[in-house]
Each structure stands twice: as C-alpha cells, then as structure tokens.
Amino acid sequence: MLTEQEALEHILSSVTALPSQSVPLREGVRSYAARAIHATIPLPGFDNSAMDGYAVRAEDTRTTEPLRVTGAIAAGDVAGVSLEPHTAIRIFTGAPMPPGADAVIMQEDVSTDAEKKSIVCKEPVELGENVRVLGCDLCVGQRIVDKGEPLNAARLAVLASQGLTHVDIAEAPRIAVVTTGDELIPPGEPLLPGKLYNSNGIMLEAMLRSVGISSPITFHHLRDNLEETVSALRELTRQHDFIILSGGVSVGEHDYIKPALKALDIPAEFWRVKVKPGKPVLFAKTVSSPRPCHLFGLPGNPVSSHVTFHLFVRPALLKVLGAGNASRSLPRVSATLTRAMKNRGDRPHYIRGVHEDGKFTPTGVQQSHALFSLSRANAFLRMDPEQELAEGATVQALLCD
C-alpha cells in the first residue's frame, strides 16, 4: 500500500502535457499557457494623461498668473499642438501629452475664465504629476506570461494589449467518466427498493469542469458483469486519454475493474493508497496505444471519490493541461480549529469542513457515505495517524471545490 506522496509522485511521473494548440484568447480562460510570452509593445505606448485636466509645465503652476488655454486633446487624438511657456492645453484621461508639457493639473484644481480662455492654478503640481509615462507598466521584452501559468481574465487582457488574438494552450484531453454497480440508477427514474440514484457521475463531471476541462466528457455506466466491463474498457481505452472510474476497484465479488484490466493486459500500477477516506484507489496506463490512456479507479462511496479525485486525479489533469507546479496543489490557508479533533486510525484522514473567517469547522458526519456533510464543506483538514488537535489550534486547511 502506497503513501499519498508515493502514489502522487508515481502518477505525475506517468503523465505528460498534451501537444499544444492555438485558440482565440476568449477560449483560453482557465487554461494554462503552453509557452512563455514576452511583450512587444510597451504599456502605455506613449506618455498620456491620467486625469481630466490641463497639460502644463509644472514650473508655470507656481504662479497665480493666468495660463492661456490654446487647445484641447482627447483620448484617441494625435497631439498635434505643442505647449508654449505660460499656456495650458485642455486634456482628457488617456490623451497623449503634447510636446512641451511635463505635468497635468486636475480640472478640480484650477479656476477657469471662459471669456478669456484661461485658467488660474489654485495650487502647484510637481514635475510628472498625473502623467502616465511610456512603458511605466510594461516594457518591451518583459515576460508577461510564464509557461504553465493560469490564463485568467487579467492575463488575457495583457495579451490582448499586445495585439494578440490567439494563445497556445494544451490540447484538451479526451475524458470518460465511468460509474459502476447494479444498485445505481439514473436520477429521474423511479427509485426501486434496494436502488440508489447515481450521484457520482454528476459530481465527477462537476469536478472535472472545475479543473478547467471544457471539452466534451463521455459518460458510461457499467453493470456488475465482467464481460460487459471488459468490452466497455477495451473500447474506451482506445478513444480516451483519461478514464475516471467510480466503484468496482476493491476486492469484493462484484468488483470487476481489476479482473477486466487483467483480461485486457493492462496492469494496475497500484490499487491501494494509505489514506482515509479512499484506500481502494487504482491507477493504470495502457502501453500499446500510440497515445496512452490513463485509468483512475476511485472508490464508489461519494466522499471517498471526492477526496481521492482532489488528491490524485486533479494534479494529474492539471499537469496534462500544462499547469505549472504551483497551480497543481490545493490552496492552503491558515485557520483556527473550532473544536478538538483526534484521528484514531492508522491512515492520514482528510476531514471535511468549512473554512470561513479564518476558522475551520468540521461538517457533520465524517464517514465515506456522508454526501450531505460533504456538500457543506469547502476545505479539507489533513490529520496524521493518531494525531490530536486541540480546540483553537492553528491548522492548515486545503481549499477544495
């Protein structure tokens, strides 16, 4: 039985980023840059006004003598006029600074005389005040996006400021979600005795979307039948890069995933991890295909499936999507524990809870079937075997979906 770290290291060493593709900027959100990008245009591209006001020479504002207004420049104009000493030019936010001007005085800081077309400065301005200087935000050659960096709205805006229309990201992986078990039926059908609605399918899809998977995901449900399982996995491994299986990976008489993989000559690289919830976790990879298929077998209990997805599937998918190391781990935040806790088991236990206002509070029942308790949680607390934590202890919470 592997430790969490051993299992994760094994998985990450087995997956690689997919080939890159160029997509329109608007389709790149929540993706990861496939290459570093450097600026070719400075920001701003010219000296311009940061305020509505008057372009002036700073030294001319140190007197109460009126300054004659000789013109006006709006955003988008070309500064076709020059500023002469002891004059001012009406200027608007974003407009280019006229030659001869070295500051902008805000319109609130002047008195205007419409008849004489002049202003009087109420107080002086400093050299360069209210002026955005060429390249003060971004200079040519500066790296604006690193390889593996997430592409959020602001980063896409910077790329657009460079005149770019497309960005390189990893090709979207082909993913199948497979649930198993005769006891599961689709939501919407009559609930017969002994049956359960299939909740893991929608949960796994939602978590895949939250990772940034935007491509179509195929869904399949397998009955507890070896021949059907072998046939389905044979086809699915040919058509997908990832197969996320829920249930059927333990050692019970109705668990057919491992026997099916054996029949297909796909060896399970591991199938148990020392973690709670979620000990029966399977990882396998096809070797005959030119583009390997990675199989993750997660436990059927919803909490176990949820936790192990975050621990093992999420980092692997992020690597395939081109995410850098810093983006693969769940965010960590310090929190104060609101009640004493003890892990009485011999495996690390991921407690589900709420992180709010700097506090971590466990949510209800901490058993692997407790779906409602899971639904109230937004964070995990990892506790070592036999670890005790007092109320008020400072802990590290892992923020999750």
Short mmCIF file of C-alpha atoms in Angstrom, two decimals:
data_model
loop_
_atom_site.label_atom_id
_atom_site.label_comp_id
_atom_site.label_asym_id
_atom_site.label_seq_id
_atom_site.Cartn_x
_atom_site.Cartn_y
_atom_site.Cartn_z
CA MET A 1 0.00 0.00 0.00
CA LEU A 2 1.50 3.31 -1.12
CA THR A 3 1.52 6.54 0.85
CA GLU A 4 -0.28 9.53 -0.64
CA GLN A 5 3.01 11.11 -1.69
CA GLU A 6 4.30 7.92 -3.29
CA ALA A 7 1.06 7.46 -5.22
CA LEU A 8 1.00 11.07 -6.40
CA GLU A 9 4.66 11.03 -7.47
CA HIS A 10 4.07 7.82 -9.40
CA ILE A 11 1.05 9.31 -11.18
CA LEU A 12 2.76 12.58 -12.05
CA SER A 13 5.79 10.76 -13.43
CA SER A 14 3.43 8.80 -15.70
CA VAL A 15 1.57 11.71 -17.31
CA THR A 16 2.84 14.40 -19.64
CA ALA A 17 1.34 17.56 -21.07
CA LEU A 18 -0.56 17.07 -24.28
CA PRO A 19 0.52 18.79 -27.52
CA SER A 20 -0.27 22.50 -27.70
CA GLN A 21 -2.87 24.20 -29.85
CA SER A 22 -3.60 27.82 -30.70
CA VAL A 23 -7.01 29.08 -29.60
CA PRO A 24 -8.70 32.50 -29.63
CA LEU A 25 -7.99 34.47 -26.46
CA ARG A 26 -11.60 34.27 -25.27
CA GLU A 27 -11.33 30.46 -25.30
CA GLY A 28 -8.16 30.45 -23.25
CA VAL A 29 -9.69 31.40 -19.89
CA ARG A 30 -9.00 28.82 -17.15
CA SER A 31 -6.35 27.22 -19.36
CA TYR A 32 -2.56 27.31 -18.95
CA ALA A 33 -0.01 28.97 -21.20
CA ALA A 34 1.90 26.42 -23.27
CA ARG A 35 4.84 28.79 -23.70
CA ALA A 36 6.29 31.95 -22.22
CA ILE A 37 5.17 35.18 -23.87
CA HIS A 38 7.11 38.47 -23.91
CA ALA A 39 5.89 41.99 -24.55
CA THR A 40 6.46 43.54 -27.96
CA ILE A 41 4.53 46.74 -27.21
CA PRO A 42 5.17 48.99 -24.17
CA LEU A 43 2.32 49.89 -21.86
CA PRO A 44 1.37 52.62 -22.06
CA GLY A 45 2.63 53.10 -25.62
CA PHE A 46 3.04 56.87 -25.18
CA ASP A 47 3.06 59.47 -22.40
CA ASN A 48 -0.57 60.23 -21.59
CA SER A 49 -2.75 61.98 -19.06
CA ALA A 50 -4.01 60.10 -16.02
CA MET A 51 -6.69 62.74 -15.35
CA ASP A 52 -9.12 65.12 -16.96
CA GLY A 53 -7.45 68.50 -16.60
CA TYR A 54 -4.85 70.68 -18.29
CA ALA A 55 -1.44 69.84 -19.68
CA VAL A 56 1.04 72.36 -18.31
CA ARG A 57 4.66 72.98 -17.47
CA ALA A 58 4.99 72.29 -13.73
CA GLU A 59 7.02 75.45 -13.18
CA ASP A 60 4.20 77.59 -14.65
CA THR A 61 1.79 76.40 -11.91
CA ARG A 62 3.85 78.03 -9.17
CA THR A 63 2.37 81.42 -10.01
CA THR A 64 -1.11 82.89 -9.76
CA GLU A 65 -0.82 84.41 -13.24
CA PRO A 66 -3.47 83.12 -15.65
CA LEU A 67 -2.42 80.50 -18.19
CA ARG A 68 -3.96 80.90 -21.63
CA VAL A 69 -5.69 77.73 -22.93
CA THR A 70 -4.50 77.18 -26.50
CA GLY A 71 -6.15 73.90 -27.47
CA ALA A 72 -7.65 70.58 -26.41
CA ILE A 73 -6.64 66.93 -26.78
CA ALA A 74 -8.99 63.97 -26.22
CA ALA A 75 -8.21 60.27 -25.87
CA GLY A 76 -7.51 58.84 -29.31
CA ASP A 77 -6.31 62.19 -30.70
CA VAL A 78 -2.85 62.82 -32.03
CA ALA A 79 -1.09 65.56 -30.07
CA GLY A 80 -0.95 67.96 -32.97
CA VAL A 81 -0.24 71.03 -30.85
CA SER A 82 2.76 71.94 -28.71
CA LEU A 83 2.63 73.64 -25.35
CA GLU A 84 4.25 77.05 -25.19
CA PRO A 85 5.50 78.56 -21.91
CA HIS A 86 2.81 80.16 -19.72
CA THR A 87 -0.02 78.39 -21.54
CA ALA A 88 -2.16 75.30 -20.92
CA ILE A 89 -3.87 72.73 -23.13
CA ARG A 90 -7.17 71.12 -22.14
CA ILE A 91 -6.55 67.37 -21.88
CA PHE A 92 -8.64 64.30 -21.07
CA THR A 93 -7.80 60.96 -19.45
CA GLY A 94 -5.75 58.78 -21.80
CA ALA A 95 -4.95 61.57 -24.24
CA PRO A 96 -1.32 61.89 -25.42
CA MET A 97 0.78 64.52 -23.73
CA PRO A 98 1.62 67.41 -26.04
CA PRO A 99 5.29 68.30 -26.61
CA GLY A 100 6.46 70.87 -24.08
CA ALA A 101 4.13 69.68 -21.26
CA ASP A 102 5.57 67.84 -18.26
CA ALA A 103 2.56 67.60 -15.90
CA VAL A 104 -1.23 67.61 -15.77
CA ILE A 105 -3.18 69.70 -13.29
CA MET A 106 -6.60 68.28 -12.43
CA GLN A 107 -9.60 70.31 -13.52
CA GLU A 108 -10.71 70.48 -9.87
CA ASP A 109 -7.51 72.38 -9.03
CA VAL A 110 -7.99 75.30 -11.40
CA SER A 111 -10.33 78.28 -11.80
CA THR A 112 -11.47 78.83 -15.36
CA ASP A 113 -12.29 82.00 -17.23
CA ALA A 114 -14.32 81.04 -20.28
CA GLU A 115 -14.27 84.52 -21.81
CA LYS A 116 -10.51 84.90 -21.60
CA LYS A 117 -9.98 81.20 -22.34
CA SER A 118 -7.60 80.93 -19.43
CA ILE A 119 -7.10 79.13 -16.13
CA VAL A 120 -5.59 80.03 -12.77
CA CYS A 121 -3.89 77.24 -10.83
CA LYS A 122 -5.13 77.00 -7.24
CA GLU A 123 -2.03 75.04 -6.19
CA PRO A 124 1.15 73.93 -7.97
CA VAL A 125 1.80 70.46 -9.40
CA GLU A 126 5.04 68.51 -9.40
CA LEU A 127 7.05 67.52 -12.44
CA GLY A 128 5.41 64.41 -13.97
CA GLU A 129 2.29 64.62 -11.81
CA ASN A 130 -0.76 62.88 -13.30
CA VAL A 131 1.25 61.66 -16.28
CA ARG A 132 1.46 58.01 -17.32
CA VAL A 133 4.93 57.62 -18.79
CA LEU A 134 5.70 55.46 -21.81
CA GLY A 135 6.40 51.87 -20.64
CA CYS A 136 5.84 52.57 -16.95
CA ASP A 137 3.58 49.50 -16.66
CA LEU A 138 5.21 47.16 -19.18
CA CYS A 139 8.36 47.46 -21.23
CA VAL A 140 9.32 45.71 -24.46
CA GLY A 141 10.89 42.31 -23.82
CA GLN A 142 9.35 41.90 -20.38
CA ARG A 143 7.90 38.44 -19.74
CA ILE A 144 4.15 38.79 -19.34
CA VAL A 145 3.12 35.13 -19.09
CA ASP A 146 5.19 32.16 -17.92
CA LYS A 147 4.82 28.68 -19.34
CA GLY A 148 2.32 26.82 -17.18
CA GLU A 149 0.76 29.99 -15.74
CA PRO A 150 -3.05 30.05 -15.49
CA LEU A 151 -4.74 32.31 -18.01
CA ASN A 152 -7.18 34.44 -16.05
CA ALA A 153 -9.10 37.49 -17.21
CA ALA A 154 -6.31 39.97 -16.40
CA ARG A 155 -3.60 37.94 -18.16
CA LEU A 156 -5.77 37.55 -21.25
CA ALA A 157 -6.27 41.33 -21.19
CA VAL A 158 -2.50 41.86 -21.16
CA LEU A 159 -2.14 39.53 -24.15
CA ALA A 160 -4.86 41.47 -25.96
CA SER A 161 -2.97 44.70 -25.20
CA GLN A 162 -0.12 43.27 -27.27
CA GLY A 163 -2.38 42.87 -30.27
CA LEU A 164 -2.55 39.09 -29.87
CA THR A 165 -5.72 37.30 -30.94
CA HIS A 166 -4.68 33.73 -30.06
CA VAL A 167 -2.77 31.94 -27.31
CA ASP A 168 -1.14 28.50 -27.18
CA ILE A 169 -2.60 26.06 -24.66
CA ALA A 170 -2.52 22.29 -24.25
CA GLU A 171 -4.87 20.23 -26.35
CA ALA A 172 -7.97 19.23 -24.41
CA PRO A 173 -7.80 15.66 -23.09
CA ARG A 174 -10.46 13.15 -24.10
CA ILE A 175 -12.12 12.00 -20.87
CA ALA A 176 -14.65 9.35 -19.98
CA VAL A 177 -16.45 9.09 -16.64
CA VAL A 178 -17.46 5.52 -15.81
CA THR A 179 -19.69 4.61 -12.88
CA THR A 180 -20.30 1.01 -11.86
CA GLY A 181 -22.80 -1.03 -9.86
CA ASP A 182 -26.15 -2.75 -10.29
CA GLU A 183 -27.51 -0.71 -7.40
CA LEU A 184 -27.26 2.62 -9.25
CA ILE A 185 -29.97 4.10 -11.44
CA PRO A 186 -30.09 7.47 -13.27
CA PRO A 187 -31.75 10.42 -11.49
CA GLY A 188 -35.27 10.90 -12.76
CA GLU A 189 -36.21 7.22 -12.84
CA PRO A 190 -38.47 5.65 -10.21
CA LEU A 191 -36.45 4.71 -7.12
CA LEU A 192 -36.97 0.98 -6.61
CA PRO A 193 -36.19 -0.87 -3.36
CA GLY A 194 -32.50 -1.51 -2.88
CA LYS A 195 -31.51 1.05 -5.53
CA LEU A 196 -29.65 4.36 -5.26
CA TYR A 197 -29.53 7.33 -7.58
CA ASN A 198 -26.19 7.75 -9.35
CA SER A 199 -24.73 10.88 -7.78
CA ASN A 200 -21.05 10.21 -8.50
CA GLY A 201 -21.42 10.79 -12.24
CA ILE A 202 -22.58 14.39 -11.90
CA MET A 203 -20.10 15.03 -9.08
CA LEU A 204 -17.14 13.83 -11.13
CA GLU A 205 -18.24 15.87 -14.14
CA ALA A 206 -18.53 19.00 -11.99
CA MET A 207 -15.06 18.46 -10.53
CA LEU A 208 -13.61 17.95 -14.00
CA ARG A 209 -15.19 21.21 -15.12
CA SER A 210 -13.82 22.99 -12.05
CA VAL A 211 -10.31 21.85 -13.01
CA GLY A 212 -10.74 23.53 -16.38
CA ILE A 213 -11.90 20.70 -18.63
CA SER A 214 -14.05 22.37 -21.29
CA SER A 215 -14.06 19.58 -23.88
CA PRO A 216 -16.92 17.07 -24.12
CA ILE A 217 -16.91 14.32 -21.47
CA THR A 218 -18.46 10.94 -22.26
CA PHE A 219 -20.48 9.13 -19.60
CA HIS A 220 -20.95 5.42 -19.15
CA HIS A 221 -22.45 3.15 -16.52
CA LEU A 222 -21.38 -0.48 -16.18
CA ARG A 223 -23.39 -3.23 -14.60
CA ASP A 224 -21.63 -5.72 -12.36
CA ASN A 225 -20.70 -8.03 -15.21
CA LEU A 226 -17.15 -8.99 -16.18
CA GLU A 227 -17.76 -9.47 -19.91
CA GLU A 228 -19.53 -6.11 -20.23
CA THR A 229 -16.78 -4.42 -18.24
CA VAL A 230 -14.03 -5.90 -20.41
CA SER A 231 -15.81 -4.94 -23.62
CA ALA A 232 -16.51 -1.38 -22.47
CA LEU A 233 -12.98 -0.72 -21.21
CA ARG A 234 -11.49 -2.14 -24.40
CA GLU A 235 -13.35 0.46 -26.45
CA LEU A 236 -12.98 3.33 -24.02
CA THR A 237 -9.20 2.96 -23.67
CA ARG A 238 -8.89 3.29 -27.45
CA GLN A 239 -10.86 6.52 -27.57
CA HIS A 240 -9.81 8.46 -24.46
CA ASP A 241 -6.79 9.91 -22.71
CA PHE A 242 -8.34 9.58 -19.23
CA ILE A 243 -10.93 7.23 -17.80
CA ILE A 244 -12.25 8.15 -14.37
CA LEU A 245 -13.88 5.08 -12.83
CA SER A 246 -16.08 5.19 -9.76
CA GLY A 247 -16.59 1.94 -7.84
CA GLY A 248 -15.66 -1.63 -8.64
CA VAL A 249 -11.98 -1.24 -7.69
CA SER A 250 -11.94 -3.06 -4.35
CA VAL A 251 -11.67 -6.81 -3.75
CA GLY A 252 -15.33 -7.80 -3.42
CA GLU A 253 -17.02 -10.46 -5.50
CA HIS A 254 -18.81 -7.76 -7.52
CA ASP A 255 -15.73 -5.61 -8.15
CA TYR A 256 -14.81 -6.25 -11.78
CA ILE A 257 -12.44 -3.44 -12.72
CA LYS A 258 -9.20 -5.22 -11.76
CA PRO A 259 -10.20 -8.54 -13.42
CA ALA A 260 -11.23 -6.63 -16.55
CA LEU A 261 -7.91 -4.79 -16.73
CA LYS A 262 -6.08 -8.07 -16.29
CA ALA A 263 -8.07 -9.57 -19.16
CA LEU A 264 -7.07 -6.58 -21.30
CA ASP A 265 -3.42 -6.93 -20.29
CA ILE A 266 -3.45 -3.51 -18.62
CA PRO A 267 -1.59 -3.96 -15.33
CA ALA A 268 -2.74 -1.98 -12.31
CA GLU A 269 0.31 0.01 -11.25
CA PHE A 270 -1.19 0.34 -7.77
CA TRP A 271 -4.63 -0.17 -6.30
CA ARG A 272 -4.37 0.78 -2.64
CA VAL A 273 -3.27 4.02 -1.01
CA LYS A 274 -2.80 4.65 2.69
CA VAL A 275 -5.40 7.40 3.05
CA LYS A 276 -8.83 7.86 4.60
CA PRO A 277 -11.32 8.07 3.04
CA GLY A 278 -10.29 6.24 -0.12
CA LYS A 279 -7.95 3.30 0.44
CA PRO A 280 -9.01 1.42 -2.75
CA VAL A 281 -7.56 3.77 -5.40
CA LEU A 282 -6.35 2.27 -8.65
CA PHE A 283 -4.05 3.69 -11.30
CA ALA A 284 -3.21 2.04 -14.60
CA LYS A 285 -1.98 3.08 -18.05
CA THR A 286 -2.20 1.45 -21.44
CA VAL A 287 1.13 0.81 -23.15
CA SER A 288 0.17 -0.41 -26.62
CA SER A 289 -1.66 2.70 -27.80
CA PRO A 290 0.34 5.47 -29.53
CA ARG A 291 -1.38 7.86 -27.14
CA PRO A 292 -1.71 6.15 -23.74
CA CYS A 293 -4.93 6.08 -21.77
CA HIS A 294 -4.68 6.72 -18.03
CA LEU A 295 -7.20 4.97 -15.82
CA PHE A 296 -8.11 6.15 -12.32
CA GLY A 297 -10.24 3.81 -10.26
CA LEU A 298 -11.86 5.73 -7.41
CA PRO A 299 -13.94 4.28 -4.58
CA GLY A 300 -17.70 4.12 -5.05
CA ASN A 301 -18.55 5.93 -1.82
CA PRO A 302 -19.09 9.58 -2.81
CA VAL A 303 -16.90 11.16 -0.13
CA SER A 304 -14.03 8.78 -0.92
CA SER A 305 -14.43 9.51 -4.62
CA HIS A 306 -14.47 13.26 -3.98
CA VAL A 307 -11.38 13.27 -1.75
CA THR A 308 -9.28 10.97 -3.93
CA PHE A 309 -10.19 12.95 -7.05
CA HIS A 310 -8.70 16.06 -5.44
CA LEU A 311 -5.64 14.22 -4.18
CA PHE A 312 -4.70 12.23 -7.29
CA VAL A 313 -6.79 12.95 -10.40
CA ARG A 314 -6.80 16.74 -10.17
CA PRO A 315 -2.97 17.16 -10.09
CA ALA A 316 -2.57 14.71 -12.98
CA LEU A 317 -5.13 16.52 -15.13
CA LEU A 318 -3.57 19.89 -14.36
CA LYS A 319 -0.17 18.60 -15.47
CA VAL A 320 -1.72 17.29 -18.71
CA LEU A 321 -3.35 20.69 -19.21
CA GLY A 322 0.07 22.30 -18.91
CA ALA A 323 -0.25 23.78 -15.42
CA GLY A 324 2.96 24.60 -13.58
CA ASN A 325 3.83 23.02 -10.23
CA ALA A 326 2.43 25.94 -8.24
CA SER A 327 -1.03 25.52 -9.78
CA ARG A 328 -1.38 21.77 -9.16
CA SER A 329 -1.70 21.77 -5.39
CA LEU A 330 -4.84 22.69 -3.49
CA PRO A 331 -4.55 26.20 -2.00
CA ARG A 332 -3.50 26.20 1.67
CA VAL A 333 -4.77 28.68 4.23
CA SER A 334 -4.15 29.01 7.94
CA ALA A 335 -7.17 28.54 10.15
CA THR A 336 -8.16 28.18 13.77
CA LEU A 337 -9.78 24.83 14.63
CA THR A 338 -13.16 25.36 16.25
CA ARG A 339 -13.22 22.08 18.14
CA ALA A 340 -10.83 19.39 19.32
CA MET A 341 -10.17 16.56 16.88
CA LYS A 342 -8.41 13.17 17.03
CA ASN A 343 -7.55 10.77 14.25
CA ARG A 344 -7.81 7.35 15.87
CA GLY A 345 -6.82 5.45 12.72
CA ASP A 346 -3.54 4.34 11.21
CA ARG A 347 -4.03 6.30 7.97
CA PRO A 348 -3.96 10.04 7.29
CA HIS A 349 -7.55 11.28 7.47
CA TYR A 350 -8.89 14.13 5.36
CA ILE A 351 -11.55 15.81 7.47
CA ARG A 352 -14.20 17.70 5.51
CA GLY A 353 -15.16 21.09 6.84
CA VAL A 354 -15.91 24.75 6.32
CA HIS A 355 -13.20 27.38 6.17
CA GLU A 356 -14.76 30.74 6.99
CA ASP A 357 -13.49 33.90 8.67
CA GLY A 358 -10.15 32.26 9.39
CA LYS A 359 -11.72 29.26 11.15
CA PHE A 360 -12.06 25.59 10.22
CA THR A 361 -15.17 23.73 11.38
CA PRO A 362 -15.75 20.04 10.56
CA THR A 363 -19.06 19.43 8.82
CA GLY A 364 -21.19 16.76 10.41
CA VAL A 365 -20.70 13.05 9.82
CA GLN A 366 -17.18 12.19 8.69
CA GLN A 367 -17.97 8.83 7.11
CA SER A 368 -17.34 7.96 3.47
CA HIS A 369 -21.05 7.77 2.56
CA ALA A 370 -22.00 11.15 4.11
CA LEU A 371 -22.81 13.11 0.99
CA PHE A 372 -24.74 15.91 2.69
CA SER A 373 -21.86 16.65 5.08
CA LEU A 374 -19.57 16.77 2.06
CA SER A 375 -21.92 19.17 0.28
CA ARG A 376 -21.48 21.72 3.09
CA ALA A 377 -17.65 21.57 3.00
CA ASN A 378 -15.25 23.82 1.15
CA ALA A 379 -11.98 22.59 2.66
CA PHE A 380 -10.06 19.58 3.94
CA LEU A 381 -8.00 19.20 7.08
CA ARG A 382 -5.33 16.51 6.83
CA MET A 383 -4.68 14.72 10.12
CA ASP A 384 -1.81 12.31 10.60
CA PRO A 385 -2.44 8.86 12.12
CA GLU A 386 -3.19 9.14 15.86
CA GLN A 387 -2.84 12.93 15.69
CA GLU A 388 -4.70 15.02 18.26
CA LEU A 389 -5.57 18.67 17.74
CA ALA A 390 -6.91 20.93 20.47
CA GLU A 391 -9.70 23.43 20.02
CA GLY A 392 -8.13 26.72 18.97
CA ALA A 393 -5.12 25.06 17.33
CA THR A 394 -3.73 26.70 14.19
CA VAL A 395 -4.07 24.33 11.25
CA GLN A 396 -3.54 24.36 7.50
CA ALA A 397 -6.78 23.93 5.59
CA LEU A 398 -6.80 22.78 1.98
CA LEU A 399 -9.38 24.65 -0.06
CA CYS A 400 -11.33 22.37 -2.37
CA ASP A 401 -14.18 22.61 -4.85
#
